[in-house]
Short mmCIF file of C-alpha atoms and ligand atoms in Angstrom, two decimals:
data_model
loop_
_atom_site.label_atom_id
_atom_site.label_comp_id
_atom_site.label_asym_id
_atom_site.label_seq_id
_atom_site.Cartn_x
_atom_site.Cartn_y
_atom_site.Cartn_z
CA UNK A 1249 8.39 -56.58 -2.71
CA UNK A 1250 4.37 -56.36 -1.73
CA UNK A 1251 2.44 -59.43 0.01
CA UNK A 1252 -1.40 -59.49 -0.48
CA UNK A 1253 -3.34 -59.29 3.25
CA UNK A 1254 -4.67 -63.01 2.03
CA UNK A 1255 -2.70 -65.14 3.82
CA UNK A 1256 -1.80 -63.55 7.14
CA UNK A 1257 -2.57 -61.58 10.14
CA UNK A 1258 0.19 -59.62 9.60
CA UNK A 1259 0.48 -56.58 6.65
CA UNK A 1260 3.07 -57.02 4.15
CA UNK A 1261 5.29 -54.70 5.62
CA UNK A 1262 4.88 -56.24 8.70
CA UNK A 1263 6.42 -59.40 7.59
CA UNK A 1264 8.98 -58.26 5.65
CA UNK A 1265 10.06 -56.29 8.94
CA UNK A 1266 9.79 -59.40 11.13
CA UNK A 1267 11.63 -61.36 8.81
CA UNK A 1268 14.62 -59.02 8.67
CA UNK A 1269 14.73 -59.17 12.20
CA UNK A 1270 15.73 -62.60 12.60
CA UNK A 1271 17.96 -63.36 9.79
CA UNK A 1272 21.40 -61.92 8.35
CA UNK A 1273 21.28 -59.96 5.25
CA UNK A 1274 22.68 -62.58 3.00
CA UNK A 1275 19.62 -64.92 4.40
CA UNK A 1276 16.94 -62.41 3.53
CA UNK A 1277 18.55 -61.54 -0.07
CA UNK A 1278 18.19 -65.58 -0.75
CA UNK A 1279 14.58 -65.19 0.51
CA UNK A 1280 13.83 -62.34 -2.00
CA UNK A 1281 15.61 -64.61 -4.73
CA UNK A 1282 13.45 -67.77 -3.40
CA UNK A 1283 10.02 -65.74 -3.41
CA UNK A 1284 10.04 -64.27 -7.11
CA UNK A 1285 11.44 -67.67 -8.25
CA UNK A 1286 8.49 -68.84 -6.89
CA UNK A 1287 6.16 -66.52 -8.49
CA UNK A 1288 7.96 -66.87 -12.02
CA UNK A 1289 7.64 -70.90 -11.35
CA UNK A 1290 3.88 -70.49 -10.18
CA UNK A 1291 2.98 -68.70 -13.96
CA UNK A 1292 4.70 -71.15 -15.62
CA UNK A 1293 2.27 -73.53 -13.49
CA UNK A 1294 -0.80 -72.24 -13.13
CA UNK A 1295 -0.55 -71.48 -9.81
CA UNK A 1296 -1.78 -68.15 -7.31
CA UNK A 1297 1.39 -66.31 -7.93
CA UNK A 1298 1.17 -64.03 -4.82
CA UNK A 1299 0.44 -67.19 -2.49
CA UNK A 1300 3.53 -68.85 -4.08
CA UNK A 1301 5.75 -65.41 -3.97
CA UNK A 1302 4.85 -65.17 -0.30
CA UNK A 1303 5.44 -68.78 0.73
CA UNK A 1304 8.96 -68.66 -1.09
CA UNK A 1305 9.89 -64.99 1.09
CA UNK A 1306 8.95 -67.07 4.54
CA UNK A 1307 10.44 -70.49 3.44
CA UNK A 1308 13.71 -69.31 5.66
CA UNK A 1309 12.36 -67.85 8.28
CA UNK A 1310 13.28 -70.27 10.83
CA UNK A 1311 16.77 -70.83 9.75
CA UNK A 1312 18.82 -68.30 12.29
CA UNK A 1313 16.21 -69.10 15.26
CA UNK A 1314 18.49 -70.60 18.01
CA UNK A 1315 19.05 -74.16 18.72
CA UNK A 1316 17.74 -73.93 22.16
CA UNK A 1317 14.70 -72.12 21.10
CA UNK A 1318 14.07 -75.38 18.58
CA UNK A 1319 15.29 -78.04 21.53
CA UNK A 1320 12.41 -76.32 23.51
CA UNK A 1321 9.91 -75.88 21.26
CA UNK A 1322 10.06 -79.95 19.97
CA UNK A 1323 9.98 -80.74 23.69
CA UNK A 1324 7.02 -78.66 24.16
CA UNK A 1325 4.70 -78.70 20.94
CA UNK A 1326 4.42 -82.07 20.49
CA UNK A 1327 6.62 -82.59 17.49
CA UNK A 1328 7.98 -86.17 16.95
CA UNK A 1329 11.05 -86.54 19.91
CA UNK A 1330 13.31 -87.81 16.91
CA UNK A 1331 13.54 -84.34 15.46
CA UNK A 1332 16.15 -84.12 18.64
CA UNK A 1333 18.81 -86.52 16.97
CA UNK A 1334 19.10 -83.75 13.89
CA UNK A 1335 19.93 -80.30 13.17
CA UNK A 1336 18.41 -76.46 12.22
CA UNK A 1337 18.71 -78.21 8.59
CA UNK A 1338 16.43 -80.30 8.98
CA UNK A 1339 14.80 -78.11 11.82
CA UNK A 1340 14.06 -74.89 10.04
CA UNK A 1341 11.06 -76.45 7.37
CA UNK A 1342 9.71 -78.86 9.85
CA UNK A 1343 9.99 -76.72 12.84
CA UNK A 1344 10.01 -73.78 11.18
CA UNK A 1345 6.76 -74.15 10.23
CA UNK A 1346 5.41 -73.47 13.67
CA UNK A 1347 7.71 -70.34 14.10
CA UNK A 1348 5.85 -68.77 10.85
CA UNK A 1349 2.81 -69.74 12.18
CA UNK A 1350 3.09 -68.12 15.78
CA UNK A 1351 5.27 -65.26 14.53
CA UNK A 1352 3.70 -64.04 11.09
CA UNK A 1353 0.49 -64.56 11.63
CA UNK A 1354 0.01 -67.35 8.77
CA UNK A 1355 -2.46 -69.97 8.96
CA UNK A 1356 -2.86 -71.35 5.81
CA UNK A 1357 -1.85 -74.67 5.98
CA UNK A 1358 -0.68 -75.10 2.24
CA UNK A 1359 1.79 -72.32 2.80
CA UNK A 1360 2.61 -74.06 6.03
CA UNK A 1361 2.74 -77.35 4.68
CA UNK A 1362 5.54 -76.23 2.00
CA UNK A 1363 7.58 -74.78 4.46
CA UNK A 1364 7.72 -78.29 6.04
CA UNK A 1365 8.83 -80.12 3.00
CA UNK A 1366 10.85 -77.31 1.32
CA UNK A 1367 14.55 -79.10 2.59
CA UNK A 1368 13.94 -82.61 2.59
CA UNK A 1369 10.75 -82.87 0.42
CA UNK A 1370 8.08 -86.01 0.98
CA UNK A 1371 6.56 -88.46 -0.90
CA UNK A 1372 3.22 -86.52 -1.13
CA UNK A 1373 4.24 -83.07 -2.70
CA UNK A 1374 1.83 -80.35 -3.64
CA UNK A 1375 2.20 -77.84 -6.51
CA UNK A 1376 3.05 -75.46 -3.97
CA UNK A 1377 5.49 -77.61 -2.19
CA UNK A 1378 7.13 -78.35 -5.45
CA UNK A 1379 7.43 -74.46 -6.66
CA UNK A 1380 9.13 -73.67 -2.84
CA UNK A 1381 11.19 -76.87 -3.01
CA UNK A 1382 12.20 -75.77 -6.46
CA UNK A 1383 12.51 -72.12 -6.27
CA UNK A 1384 15.16 -72.84 -2.79
CA UNK A 1385 17.27 -74.69 -5.31
CA UNK A 1386 17.45 -72.64 -8.52
CA UNK A 1387 17.18 -68.93 -7.21
CA UNK A 1388 19.51 -66.31 -9.07
CA UNK A 1389 21.89 -66.26 -6.52
CA UNK A 1390 22.34 -70.31 -6.19
CA UNK A 1391 25.76 -71.12 -7.41
CA UNK A 1392 26.97 -74.74 -7.82
CA UNK A 1393 28.20 -76.95 -10.43
CA UNK A 1394 24.84 -78.13 -12.42
CA UNK A 1395 22.52 -75.02 -11.26
CA UNK A 1396 21.96 -74.11 -14.87
CA UNK A 1397 20.80 -77.41 -16.25
CA UNK A 1398 18.66 -77.70 -12.43
CA UNK A 1399 17.36 -74.11 -14.28
CA UNK A 1400 16.60 -75.62 -17.39
CA UNK A 1401 14.84 -78.70 -16.06
CA UNK A 1402 12.72 -77.04 -13.56
CA UNK A 1403 11.63 -74.28 -15.77
CA UNK A 1404 10.43 -76.59 -18.42
CA UNK A 1405 9.00 -79.70 -16.00
CA UNK A 1406 8.67 -78.91 -12.62
CA UNK A 1407 8.59 -82.46 -11.49
CA UNK A 1408 11.49 -83.13 -13.17
CA UNK A 1409 12.80 -80.35 -11.23
CA UNK A 1410 11.80 -81.66 -7.90
CA UNK A 1411 13.22 -85.13 -9.06
CA UNK A 1412 16.83 -83.66 -10.12
CA UNK A 1413 16.84 -81.61 -7.23
CA UNK A 1414 16.18 -85.10 -5.13
CA UNK A 1415 19.27 -86.97 -6.81
CA UNK A 1416 21.69 -83.82 -6.57
CA UNK A 1417 20.98 -83.39 -2.83
CA UNK A 1418 21.20 -86.58 -1.87
CA UNK A 1419 24.37 -87.18 -4.24
CA UNK A 1420 25.83 -84.83 -2.45
CA UNK A 1421 24.83 -85.49 1.33
CA UNK A 1422 25.91 -89.07 0.52
CA UNK A 1423 29.42 -87.87 -0.79
CA UNK A 1424 29.94 -85.56 2.41
CA UNK A 1425 28.81 -89.09 4.33
CA UNK A 1426 26.36 -86.86 6.30
CA UNK A 1427 23.33 -88.35 7.77
CA UNK A 1428 20.16 -88.19 5.46
CA UNK A 1429 16.57 -87.62 6.37
CA UNK A 1430 14.31 -90.57 5.98
CA UNK A 1431 11.76 -88.82 4.16
CA UNK A 1432 14.23 -87.28 1.76
CA UNK A 1433 14.98 -91.40 0.57
CA UNK A 1434 11.55 -92.16 0.68
CA UNK A 1435 10.94 -89.17 -1.75
CA UNK A 1436 13.91 -89.66 -3.76
CA UNK A 1437 12.45 -92.57 -4.21
CA UNK A 1438 9.15 -91.24 -5.28
CA UNK A 1439 10.24 -88.26 -7.52
CA UNK A 1440 13.71 -88.88 -9.08
CA UNK A 1441 14.06 -92.89 -10.15
CA UNK A 1442 13.29 -92.89 -13.54
P1 GDP B 599 18.87 -73.68 2.34
O1 GDP B 599 17.76 -73.57 3.94
O2 GDP B 599 18.03 -72.14 1.83
O3 GDP B 599 20.34 -73.39 2.70
O4 GDP B 599 18.60 -74.81 1.88
P2 GDP B 599 18.03 -75.94 2.32
O5 GDP B 599 16.40 -75.52 3.63
O6 GDP B 599 17.00 -76.45 1.38
O7 GDP B 599 18.70 -77.28 2.85
C1 GDP B 599 19.17 -76.73 3.75
C2 GDP B 599 20.58 -77.81 4.46
O8 GDP B 599 20.09 -79.01 4.71
C3 GDP B 599 21.27 -77.95 3.09
O9 GDP B 599 22.46 -78.14 3.51
C4 GDP B 599 20.82 -79.19 2.69
O10 GDP B 599 21.94 -79.63 1.79
C5 GDP B 599 20.99 -79.93 4.02
N1 GDP B 599 19.83 -81.09 3.60
C6 GDP B 599 19.00 -81.35 2.53
N2 GDP B 599 18.39 -82.70 3.30
C7 GDP B 599 19.01 -83.39 3.97
C8 GDP B 599 18.77 -84.57 4.65
O11 GDP B 599 18.26 -85.53 3.91
N3 GDP B 599 20.11 -84.47 5.87
C9 GDP B 599 20.67 -83.58 6.48
N4 GDP B 599 21.67 -84.36 7.06
N5 GDP B 599 20.81 -82.55 5.28
C10 GDP B 599 19.69 -82.20 4.77
FE1 FE B 600 16.22 -74.16 4.12
FE1 FE B 601 15.42 -76.55 -0.23
FE1 FE B 602 16.35 -71.96 1.48
#
């Protein structure tokens, strides 16, 4: 697990140590799985493998940052106040990108946008956005009904993987009658509708 210096102010060892310090072992393992899967998807789709591996590794950096920190950051850093009506499931992507730039010294906009979009997706998705979104869903540690089909679909066609994941996630949330972030619906209409 080594990241090239190209995309951050910190060394590979510093990034890994910092990330390890803000999450539990299970989440850290997930991030390694997403990194490896993102590298594989990058290779299949002609994208920079090292950049995808780093984006995948950091995508959940902010998953366990305390709620009070988020509330403070949303209020003080000019985020949409509507975010206060949501929770860490939504914040760790959109606001997480801010913490990643601040704590890991990653200023690359493509990486930060991919983190921003990794939970909800968006109507516009770059190749890196799609790689991280899909890798998060199909990394080796994931186990849910449909994961094997999701892997098959995603490895044969990245866009189809995005559509599969959005349909699955929205159905899962609706089944629980959970509140769905509007951007998720908008993304569903672009990427999942046949
Ligand atoms: P993780 O961080 O690796 O667990 O995966 P994600 O970042 O993709 O998702 C985090 C959580 O947010 C999961 O429990 C998703 O089901 C949930 N989630 C995804 N989209 C939405 C949404 O639109 N609304 C809500 N409330 N939750 C969502
Ligand atoms: Fe996440
Ligand atoms: Fe995801
Ligand atoms: Fe994740």
